[in-house]
Amino acid sequence: MSAVVSLRDVHKRFGQVEVLRGVTLDIAAGEVVAVIGRSGSGKSTALRCINRLEVIQSGTIEVCGHAVHDPALDLRVLRQDVGMVFQSYNLFPHLTVAENITLAPRRVKRTPRAEARSLAEEALARVGLSDKIDAYPEQLSGGQQQRVAIARSLAMHPKVMLFDEVTSALDPHLTGEVLKVMEGLARGGMTMIVVTHEMGFARRVADRVIFMHTGLVWETGPGQMLAAPQTPELKDFLAADL
Amino acid sequence: MHYRFDFAALEEYWPDFLSGALTTLQMTAVATVLGLVIGILCAIGRRSPRAWLSGLCGAYVEAVRNTPYLIQIFFIFFGLSSIGVRLPVLAAAILTLVINVGAYTGEIVRAGMDTIPAGQVEAAESLGLSRAQIYWDIILRPALERVYPALTSQFVLMMLASSITSQISAEELTAVANNITSITFRSFETYIVVAFLYLALAVLLKLAFWGLAQALFPRRRRLGTPL
Ligand SMILES: Nc1ncnc2c1ncn2[C@@H]1O[C@H](COP(=O)(O)OP(=O)(O)OP(=O)(O)O)[C@@H](O)[C@H]1O
Ligand SMILES: [Mg+2]
């Protein structure tokens, strides 16, 4: 089993605060991993280190053969392989849906305009929003905006996708439509790391669940582990969550 | 007190008035474009993590915004000539305008850039866009859209302030008017005409900026969001 994402003893500090205290983790091609844990346990930070939105202090991170910890790494090459979707969508408000999606292919990969447009159509079809291609973000619901954000990522054909609590800003109805899109991606073989509070999604869709606690991978196992937690910390976390 | 208006005395000077107005317009157009470029560079410089660069840009902005424009004109005009640089008067006048408006524009543009949420920059970074591409596509364009009204009224103010360059005899509208009054002694009439010409120029400028906005900001046009 060759790992697509592999973290070895990763330490990350913000000033004096050590947020990741030696995270080690391997994720295989096509694997869907749900990351759960309390607020402040370092889930977002771990995710952000993987595409180097944060720089780590020690340890190694390899993603699709790129040494992320290497300061000399060409970030543009790394980020073509890694897509990321955020809690707050972060669509570009002054651009149409099509322009949001085609911006990176055109700028980064120099895809011709017409070809980029068909990339956008293809990506929007996958998230079920073909009819919104010429809308502006403010004309869409939160759930639709988040699906566009997913499409924007998909259009770069990433090998790994990172999701950071992408449904936390949505009401339950809209959460469902976004989770359905993600489930479709998972079934399509995408390698996904999903930070989430949706225990149902973790149980049902994830191949593996990772429970983070105080900056460490505390417990890890298949979805069933949520039914039979081994550590008291996970037990507490699950009890508080229900 | 009874004053008899005599606009007829000014009739033969129409071509002079118009050429003065045209010069003012040309100065304004050039200084708007160059001032915007300086302002954008200055805003980027002030946001730079390099302390020397942001300090330098900050010093420029504060120096310009806290000294009278007339003094800046003399400083640049006489300063240049005393170090042996001889510029044509019009070029010198435009240079003072650019330096002046660049500082004000810099502050306005920076305020606009500061409203762009960090999350959008991070989204662009994770898509693989370069620093320069992010500045252009994600920060600058929406920032300019946001501060467009402040920006354009700054340029109108600059057009009006260009009147002061008559002090170094740039042949713009005010200088032309000064010449005409010294020949005709019809000061009141002359400055009434000049005031209306400035007003007309201001309206013209605002119309041009409005048209430009229609072309530059398609979202505003589509969604009917007022500027
Ligand atoms: N840029 C930063 N500067 C300083 N401290 C930070 C920064 N980002 C995160 N932290 C701190 O690091 C810790 C872990 O944050 P992180 O966002 O990774 O937690 P999380 O597990 O994602 O929590 P949540 O469920 O609330 O999103 C927190 O204590 C947070 O305050
Ligand atoms: Mg988080």
Coordinates of C-alpha atoms and ligand atoms in Angstrom, one line a residue:
Chain A
M1 CA 0.0 0.0 0.0
S2 CA 1.7 3.2 -1.1
A3 CA 0.7 6.3 0.8
V4 CA -0.4 9.4 -1.1
V5 CA -0.2 11.5 2.1
S6 CA 2.2 10.7 4.8
L7 CA 3.0 12.6 7.9
R8 CA 5.9 11.7 10.1
D9 CA 6.2 13.1 13.6
V10 CA 4.9 16.5 12.6
H11 CA 5.3 19.3 15.1
K12 CA 3.7 22.7 14.6
R13 CA 3.9 25.7 17.0
F14 CA 2.2 29.0 16.9
G15 CA 4.5 31.1 19.0
Q16 CA 4.9 29.2 22.3
V17 CA 1.8 27.1 21.7
E18 CA 2.5 23.6 20.3
V19 CA -0.6 22.8 18.3
L20 CA 0.6 19.6 16.6
R21 CA 2.8 17.5 18.9
G22 CA 4.1 14.7 16.7
V23 CA 1.4 13.7 14.2
T24 CA 2.1 10.5 12.2
L25 CA -0.4 9.5 9.6
D26 CA -0.5 7.6 6.3
I27 CA -3.3 7.9 3.8
A28 CA -3.5 5.5 0.8
A29 CA -4.7 6.3 -2.8
G30 CA -8.5 6.3 -2.9
E31 CA -8.9 6.3 0.9
V32 CA -11.5 8.5 2.5
V33 CA -10.4 9.6 6.0
A34 CA -12.7 11.5 8.4
V35 CA -10.8 13.6 11.0
I36 CA -12.8 14.3 14.2
G37 CA -11.9 15.9 17.5
R38 CA -12.7 18.7 19.9
S39 CA -12.3 22.3 18.9
G40 CA -8.7 23.3 19.2
S41 CA -7.3 19.8 18.9
G42 CA -5.4 20.8 15.7
K43 CA -7.6 19.3 13.0
S44 CA -7.6 22.4 10.8
T45 CA -3.9 23.0 11.4
A46 CA -3.0 19.4 10.4
L47 CA -5.0 19.9 7.2
R48 CA -3.4 23.3 6.4
C49 CA 0.1 21.8 6.9
I50 CA -0.6 19.2 4.2
N51 CA -0.9 21.8 1.5
R52 CA 1.5 24.2 3.3
L53 CA -0.8 26.9 4.2
E54 CA 1.1 26.5 7.4
V55 CA 4.8 25.7 7.7
I56 CA 5.8 23.0 10.2
Q57 CA 8.7 23.2 12.6
S58 CA 9.8 19.6 12.5
G59 CA 8.9 16.2 11.0
T60 CA 8.2 15.3 7.4
I61 CA 5.2 15.5 5.1
E62 CA 5.1 13.8 1.8
V63 CA 2.1 14.4 -0.5
C64 CA 1.9 12.7 -4.0
G65 CA 5.7 12.5 -4.0
H66 CA 6.3 16.1 -3.0
A67 CA 8.3 16.8 0.1
V68 CA 6.0 19.4 1.7
H69 CA 8.5 20.1 4.6
D70 CA 11.2 21.1 2.1
P71 CA 11.4 24.9 1.9
A72 CA 12.6 24.7 -1.7
L73 CA 9.4 22.9 -2.8
D74 CA 7.6 24.6 -5.7
L75 CA 4.2 25.3 -4.0
R76 CA 2.4 25.6 -7.3
V77 CA 3.3 22.0 -8.2
L78 CA 2.1 20.8 -4.8
R79 CA -1.1 22.7 -5.0
Q80 CA -2.0 21.3 -8.4
D81 CA -2.2 17.9 -6.8
V82 CA -4.1 19.0 -3.6
G83 CA -7.5 20.6 -3.6
M84 CA -8.9 22.3 -0.6
V85 CA -12.5 23.3 0.4
F86 CA -13.1 25.6 3.3
Q87 CA -15.9 26.1 5.9
S88 CA -16.6 29.6 4.5
Y89 CA -16.6 28.6 0.8
N90 CA -14.3 31.5 -0.1
L91 CA -15.7 31.9 -3.6
F92 CA -14.4 35.0 -5.4
P93 CA -17.4 37.3 -5.2
H94 CA -16.6 39.5 -8.2
L95 CA -16.4 36.5 -10.5
T96 CA -19.1 34.4 -12.0
V97 CA -19.4 30.7 -11.1
A98 CA -17.7 29.9 -14.4
E99 CA -14.9 32.4 -13.8
N100 CA -14.4 31.1 -10.3
I101 CA -13.8 27.6 -11.7
T102 CA -11.8 28.5 -14.8
L103 CA -9.5 31.0 -13.0
A104 CA -7.0 28.4 -11.7
P105 CA -6.9 26.2 -14.9
R106 CA -6.3 29.3 -17.0
R107 CA -3.8 31.0 -14.8
V108 CA -1.9 28.0 -13.4
K109 CA -2.2 25.5 -16.3
R110 CA -2.6 28.0 -19.1
T111 CA -5.7 26.1 -20.3
P112 CA -7.3 27.9 -23.3
R113 CA -10.5 29.7 -22.5
A114 CA -12.9 27.4 -24.4
E115 CA -11.3 24.3 -22.9
A116 CA -11.5 25.8 -19.4
R117 CA -15.1 26.5 -19.9
S118 CA -15.8 22.8 -20.7
L119 CA -13.8 21.9 -17.6
A120 CA -16.2 24.1 -15.6
E121 CA -19.2 22.6 -17.2
E122 CA -17.9 19.1 -16.4
A123 CA -17.1 20.0 -12.8
L124 CA -20.5 21.7 -12.3
A125 CA -22.3 18.7 -13.6
R126 CA -20.5 16.6 -10.9
V127 CA -21.9 18.8 -8.2
G128 CA -25.3 19.1 -9.8
L129 CA -25.2 22.9 -10.6
S130 CA -25.0 23.0 -14.4
D131 CA -27.7 25.7 -14.6
K132 CA -25.7 28.1 -12.3
I133 CA -22.7 28.5 -14.5
D134 CA -23.2 32.2 -15.2
A135 CA -24.5 33.2 -11.8
Y136 CA -22.6 35.2 -9.3
P137 CA -21.8 33.7 -5.9
E138 CA -24.2 36.1 -4.1
Q139 CA -27.1 34.7 -6.2
L140 CA -26.5 31.2 -4.7
S141 CA -27.5 29.6 -1.4
G142 CA -24.8 28.6 1.0
G143 CA -25.1 24.9 -0.1
Q144 CA -24.8 25.9 -3.7
Q145 CA -21.8 28.1 -3.0
Q146 CA -20.1 25.3 -1.2
R147 CA -20.8 22.9 -4.2
V148 CA -19.3 25.5 -6.5
A149 CA -16.2 25.6 -4.3
I150 CA -15.9 21.9 -4.6
A151 CA -16.3 22.1 -8.3
R152 CA -13.6 24.8 -8.4
S153 CA -11.3 22.4 -6.7
L154 CA -12.2 19.5 -8.9
A155 CA -11.5 21.4 -12.1
M156 CA -7.8 21.3 -11.3
H157 CA -8.1 17.5 -11.2
P158 CA -6.4 17.1 -7.8
K159 CA -5.1 13.8 -6.6
V160 CA -6.1 14.5 -3.0
M161 CA -8.9 16.7 -1.6
L162 CA -8.9 18.3 1.8
F163 CA -12.2 19.4 3.4
D164 CA -12.3 21.5 6.5
E165 CA -15.7 21.5 8.1
V166 CA -17.3 22.3 4.8
T167 CA -20.8 21.9 6.1
S168 CA -20.5 23.7 9.5
A169 CA -21.9 27.0 8.2
L170 CA -24.9 25.3 6.6
D171 CA -28.3 24.4 7.9
P172 CA -29.2 20.6 7.9
H173 CA -31.0 20.7 4.6
L174 CA -28.2 22.3 2.8
T175 CA -25.7 20.1 4.6
G176 CA -27.3 17.1 3.1
E177 CA -26.8 18.3 -0.5
V178 CA -23.1 19.0 0.1
L179 CA -22.5 15.7 1.8
K180 CA -24.2 13.9 -1.1
V181 CA -21.7 15.5 -3.5
M182 CA -18.8 14.4 -1.2
E183 CA -20.2 10.9 -1.0
G184 CA -20.3 10.8 -4.8
L185 CA -16.6 11.9 -4.9
A186 CA -15.7 9.2 -2.4
R187 CA -17.4 6.5 -4.4
G188 CA -15.6 7.8 -7.5
G189 CA -12.3 6.9 -5.9
M190 CA -11.0 10.4 -4.8
T191 CA -8.5 10.4 -2.0
M192 CA -10.2 12.6 0.7
I193 CA -9.3 13.9 4.1
V194 CA -12.4 15.3 5.7
V195 CA -12.4 17.2 8.9
T196 CA -16.0 17.0 10.1
H197 CA -18.5 17.1 12.9
E198 CA -20.9 15.0 10.9
M199 CA -20.6 11.6 12.7
G200 CA -23.1 10.1 10.3
F201 CA -20.8 10.9 7.4
A202 CA -17.8 9.6 9.2
R203 CA -19.5 6.3 10.0
R204 CA -21.1 5.8 6.7
V205 CA -18.6 7.1 4.1
A206 CA -15.2 7.1 5.6
D207 CA -12.9 4.2 5.2
R208 CA -11.1 5.3 8.4
V209 CA -11.8 7.7 11.2
I210 CA -9.0 9.6 13.0
F211 CA -9.7 11.1 16.4
M212 CA -7.4 14.0 17.2
H213 CA -6.8 15.1 20.7
T214 CA -4.4 17.8 22.1
G215 CA -2.4 17.8 18.9
L216 CA -2.0 14.1 18.5
V217 CA -3.6 11.3 16.6
W218 CA -5.3 9.8 19.6
E219 CA -7.3 6.9 18.2
T220 CA -7.8 5.6 14.7
G221 CA -9.9 2.9 13.1
P222 CA -12.7 2.0 10.8
G223 CA -16.1 3.8 11.1
Q224 CA -17.2 1.1 13.6
M225 CA -14.7 2.5 16.1
L226 CA -17.3 5.2 16.8
A227 CA -19.6 2.6 18.2
A228 CA -16.9 1.1 20.4
P229 CA -14.4 3.8 21.4
Q230 CA -11.2 2.5 23.0
T231 CA -9.9 5.6 24.8
P232 CA -11.8 7.5 27.5
E233 CA -11.1 10.8 25.5
L234 CA -13.0 9.5 22.4
K235 CA -15.7 8.2 24.6
D236 CA -16.1 11.6 26.2
F237 CA -16.0 13.4 22.9
L238 CA -18.7 11.2 21.4
A239 CA -20.9 11.5 24.5
A240 CA -20.6 15.3 24.4
D241 CA -21.4 15.2 20.7
L242 CA -24.7 13.3 21.0
Chain B
M1 CA -23.1 99.5 -6.1
H2 CA -23.9 98.5 -9.6
Y3 CA -21.8 96.2 -11.7
R4 CA -22.2 96.0 -15.5
F5 CA -21.3 92.6 -16.8
D6 CA -19.4 92.6 -20.0
F7 CA -18.9 89.0 -21.3
A8 CA -18.5 90.3 -24.9
A9 CA -15.1 91.5 -24.0
L10 CA -14.1 87.8 -23.5
E11 CA -15.4 86.6 -26.7
E12 CA -12.2 86.8 -28.6
Y13 CA -10.5 84.7 -25.9
W14 CA -12.7 81.6 -26.3
P15 CA -9.9 79.7 -28.1
D16 CA -7.6 80.4 -25.2
F17 CA -10.2 79.3 -22.6
L18 CA -10.7 76.1 -24.5
S19 CA -7.1 75.3 -25.0
G20 CA -6.6 75.9 -21.2
A21 CA -9.4 73.6 -20.4
L22 CA -8.0 71.0 -22.8
T23 CA -4.6 71.3 -21.1
T24 CA -6.2 70.8 -17.7
L25 CA -8.0 67.7 -19.1
Q26 CA -4.8 66.3 -20.5
M27 CA -2.9 66.8 -17.3
T28 CA -5.7 65.2 -15.4
A29 CA -5.9 62.2 -17.7
V30 CA -2.1 61.5 -17.5
A31 CA -2.0 62.1 -13.8
T32 CA -5.0 59.9 -13.1
V33 CA -3.4 56.9 -14.9
L34 CA 0.1 57.4 -13.5
G35 CA -1.3 58.3 -10.0
L36 CA -3.3 55.1 -10.0
V37 CA -0.3 53.1 -10.9
I38 CA 1.8 54.7 -8.2
G39 CA -1.1 54.4 -5.7
I40 CA -1.4 50.7 -6.4
L41 CA 2.3 50.1 -6.1
C42 CA 2.3 52.1 -2.9
A43 CA -0.6 50.2 -1.4
I44 CA 1.2 46.9 -2.2
G45 CA 4.4 48.2 -0.7
R46 CA 2.6 49.3 2.5
R47 CA 1.1 45.9 2.9
S48 CA 4.5 44.2 2.4
P49 CA 6.0 42.2 5.3
R50 CA 9.4 43.9 4.6
A51 CA 9.5 46.7 7.1
W52 CA 11.8 49.0 5.1
L53 CA 9.4 48.8 2.1
S54 CA 6.2 49.5 4.0
G55 CA 8.0 52.2 6.0
L56 CA 9.2 53.9 2.9
C57 CA 5.7 53.9 1.3
G58 CA 4.2 55.0 4.6
A59 CA 6.6 57.9 4.8
Y60 CA 5.8 59.0 1.3
V61 CA 2.1 58.9 1.9
E62 CA 2.3 60.8 5.2
A63 CA 4.7 63.4 3.8
V64 CA 2.4 64.2 0.9
R65 CA -0.8 64.1 2.9
N66 CA 0.6 66.5 5.6
T67 CA 2.1 69.2 3.5
P68 CA 0.3 71.8 1.3
Y69 CA 0.2 71.0 -2.4
L70 CA 1.6 74.4 -3.3
I71 CA 4.7 73.7 -1.3
Q72 CA 5.0 70.3 -3.0
I73 CA 4.9 72.1 -6.3
F74 CA 7.6 74.6 -5.4
F75 CA 9.7 71.8 -3.8
I76 CA 9.6 69.6 -6.8
F77 CA 9.8 72.4 -9.4
F78 CA 12.6 74.5 -7.8
G79 CA 14.2 71.4 -6.3
L80 CA 14.6 69.8 -9.7
S81 CA 16.0 72.9 -11.4
S82 CA 18.5 73.5 -8.6
I83 CA 19.9 70.0 -9.1
G84 CA 20.1 70.8 -12.8
V85 CA 17.1 68.8 -14.1
R86 CA 15.1 71.0 -16.5
L87 CA 11.7 69.7 -17.3
P88 CA 9.2 71.4 -19.5
V89 CA 6.7 73.3 -17.2
L90 CA 3.8 71.0 -18.2
A91 CA 5.8 67.9 -17.4
A92 CA 6.8 69.3 -14.1
A93 CA 3.2 70.2 -13.3
I94 CA 2.0 66.7 -14.1
L95 CA 4.8 65.2 -12.0
T96 CA 3.7 67.2 -9.0
L97 CA 0.1 66.0 -9.6
V98 CA 1.2 62.4 -9.9
I99 CA 3.2 62.5 -6.7
N100 CA 0.4 64.2 -4.9
V101 CA -2.5 62.0 -6.0
G102 CA -0.4 58.8 -5.9
A103 CA -0.2 59.2 -2.1
Y104 CA -3.9 59.8 -1.6
T105 CA -4.8 56.9 -4.1
G106 CA -2.4 54.7 -2.2
E107 CA -4.3 55.1 1.0
I108 CA -7.6 54.5 -0.7
V109 CA -6.5 51.4 -2.6
R110 CA -4.9 50.0 0.6
A111 CA -8.1 50.5 2.5
G112 CA -9.9 48.5 -0.3
M113 CA -7.3 45.8 -0.3
D114 CA -7.6 45.4 3.5
T115 CA -11.3 44.5 3.1
I116 CA -10.5 41.3 1.0
P117 CA -11.0 38.4 3.4
A118 CA -7.8 36.3 4.1
G119 CA -9.9 33.2 3.3
Q120 CA -10.1 34.3 -0.4
V121 CA -6.4 34.7 -0.6
E122 CA -5.9 31.2 1.0
A123 CA -8.4 29.7 -1.4
A124 CA -6.4 31.2 -4.3
E125 CA -3.2 30.0 -2.8
S126 CA -4.5 26.5 -2.5
L127 CA -5.5 26.6 -6.2
G128 CA -1.9 27.2 -7.1
L129 CA -2.1 30.9 -8.1
S130 CA 1.1 32.8 -7.7
R131 CA 1.6 35.9 -5.5
A132 CA 1.3 38.2 -8.4
Q133 CA -1.8 36.5 -9.8
I134 CA -3.5 36.6 -6.5
Y135 CA -2.8 40.3 -6.2
W136 CA -4.1 41.0 -9.7
D137 CA -7.2 38.7 -9.7
I138 CA -8.2 38.3 -6.1
I139 CA -7.1 41.4 -4.3
L140 CA -6.7 44.3 -6.7
R141 CA -9.8 44.0 -8.9
P142 CA -12.4 43.7 -6.1
A143 CA -10.5 46.2 -4.0
L144 CA -10.7 48.8 -6.8
E145 CA -14.4 48.0 -7.3
R146 CA -15.1 48.6 -3.6
V147 CA -13.3 51.9 -3.4
Y148 CA -14.2 53.2 -6.8
P149 CA -16.4 56.1 -5.6
A150 CA -13.7 57.4 -3.3
L151 CA -11.0 56.9 -5.9
T152 CA -12.9 58.8 -8.6
S153 CA -13.8 61.7 -6.4
Q154 CA -10.1 61.9 -5.5
F155 CA -9.3 62.3 -9.2
V156 CA -11.9 65.0 -9.6
L157 CA -10.4 66.8 -6.6
M158 CA -7.0 66.5 -8.3
M159 CA -8.4 68.0 -11.5
L160 CA -9.6 71.0 -9.5
A161 CA -6.3 71.2 -7.5
S162 CA -4.4 71.3 -10.8
S163 CA -5.4 74.9 -10.9
I164 CA -2.6 75.6 -8.4
T165 CA 0.0 74.6 -11.0
S166 CA -0.7 78.0 -12.6
Q167 CA 1.8 79.1 -9.9
I168 CA 4.6 77.7 -12.0
S169 CA 3.0 79.0 -15.2
A170 CA 1.7 75.7 -16.5
E171 CA -0.6 76.9 -19.3
E172 CA -3.7 75.2 -17.9
L173 CA -7.1 76.8 -17.5
T174 CA -6.4 79.0 -14.4
A175 CA -3.2 80.3 -15.8
V176 CA -5.0 81.2 -19.1
A177 CA -7.7 83.0 -17.1
N178 CA -5.0 84.9 -15.2
N179 CA -3.5 86.1 -18.4
I180 CA -6.9 87.1 -19.8
T181 CA -7.8 89.2 -16.8
S182 CA -4.5 91.0 -16.9
I183 CA -5.3 92.0 -20.5
T184 CA -9.0 92.7 -20.3
F185 CA -9.4 93.6 -16.6
R186 CA -12.6 91.7 -16.7
S187 CA -11.8 89.5 -13.6
F188 CA -15.3 88.8 -12.4
E189 CA -16.5 87.7 -15.8
T190 CA -13.4 85.7 -16.5
Y191 CA -13.6 83.7 -13.3
I192 CA -17.3 83.1 -13.8
V193 CA -16.5 81.5 -17.2
V194 CA -13.6 79.6 -15.6
A195 CA -15.8 78.3 -12.8
F196 CA -18.3 77.0 -15.3
L197 CA -15.6 75.4 -17.4
Y198 CA -14.2 73.6 -14.3
L199 CA -17.7 72.5 -13.5
A200 CA -18.2 71.2 -17.0
L201 CA -14.8 69.3 -16.8
A202 CA -15.9 67.8 -13.5
V203 CA -19.1 66.6 -14.9
L204 CA -17.3 65.2 -18.0
L205 CA -14.9 63.4 -15.8
K206 CA -17.6 61.8 -13.6
L207 CA -19.4 60.6 -16.8
A208 CA -16.2 59.1 -18.0
F209 CA -15.6 57.3 -14.7
W210 CA -19.2 56.1 -14.7
G211 CA -18.8 54.7 -18.2
L212 CA -15.5 53.0 -17.2
A213 CA -17.2 51.4 -14.2
Q214 CA -19.8 49.9 -16.5
A215 CA -17.0 48.3 -18.6
L216 CA -14.8 47.3 -15.7
F217 CA -17.3 45.9 -13.2
P218 CA -19.7 43.5 -14.9
R219 CA -21.1 42.2 -11.7
R220 CA -22.4 45.7 -10.7
R221 CA -24.0 46.0 -14.1
R222 CA -25.6 42.5 -14.0
L223 CA -26.9 42.7 -10.4
G224 CA -27.7 46.4 -10.5
T225 CA -25.6 47.0 -7.4
P226 CA -24.9 50.8 -7.2
L227 CA -21.3 51.9 -6.9
Ligands
LIG1 N1 -2.7 31.3 13.0 C1 -2.8 30.9 14.3 N2 -2.1 31.7 15.2 C2 -2.1 31.3 16.5 N3 -2.7 30.2 17.0 C3 -3.5 29.5 16.2 C4 -3.5 29.8 14.8 N4 -4.3 28.9 14.1 C5 -4.7 28.0 15.1 N5 -4.2 28.4 16.3 C6 -4.4 27.7 17.6 O1 -4.1 26.3 17.4 C7 -5.0 25.5 18.1 C8 -5.6 24.5 17.1 O2 -6.4 25.1 16.2 P1 -7.1 24.4 15.0 O3 -7.8 25.4 14.2 O4 -6.2 23.5 14.3 O5 -8.2 23.5 15.8 P2 -9.4 22.6 15.2 O6 -9.2 21.3 15.7 O7 -9.5 22.8 13.8 O8 -10.6 23.3 16.0 P3 -12.1 23.7 15.4 O9 -12.9 22.4 15.6 O10 -12.6 24.7 16.4 O11 -12.0 24.1 14.0 C9 -6.0 26.4 18.7 O12 -5.7 26.5 20.0 C10 -5.9 27.7 18.0 O13 -6.2 28.7 18.8
MG2 MG -10.9 23.8 12.5

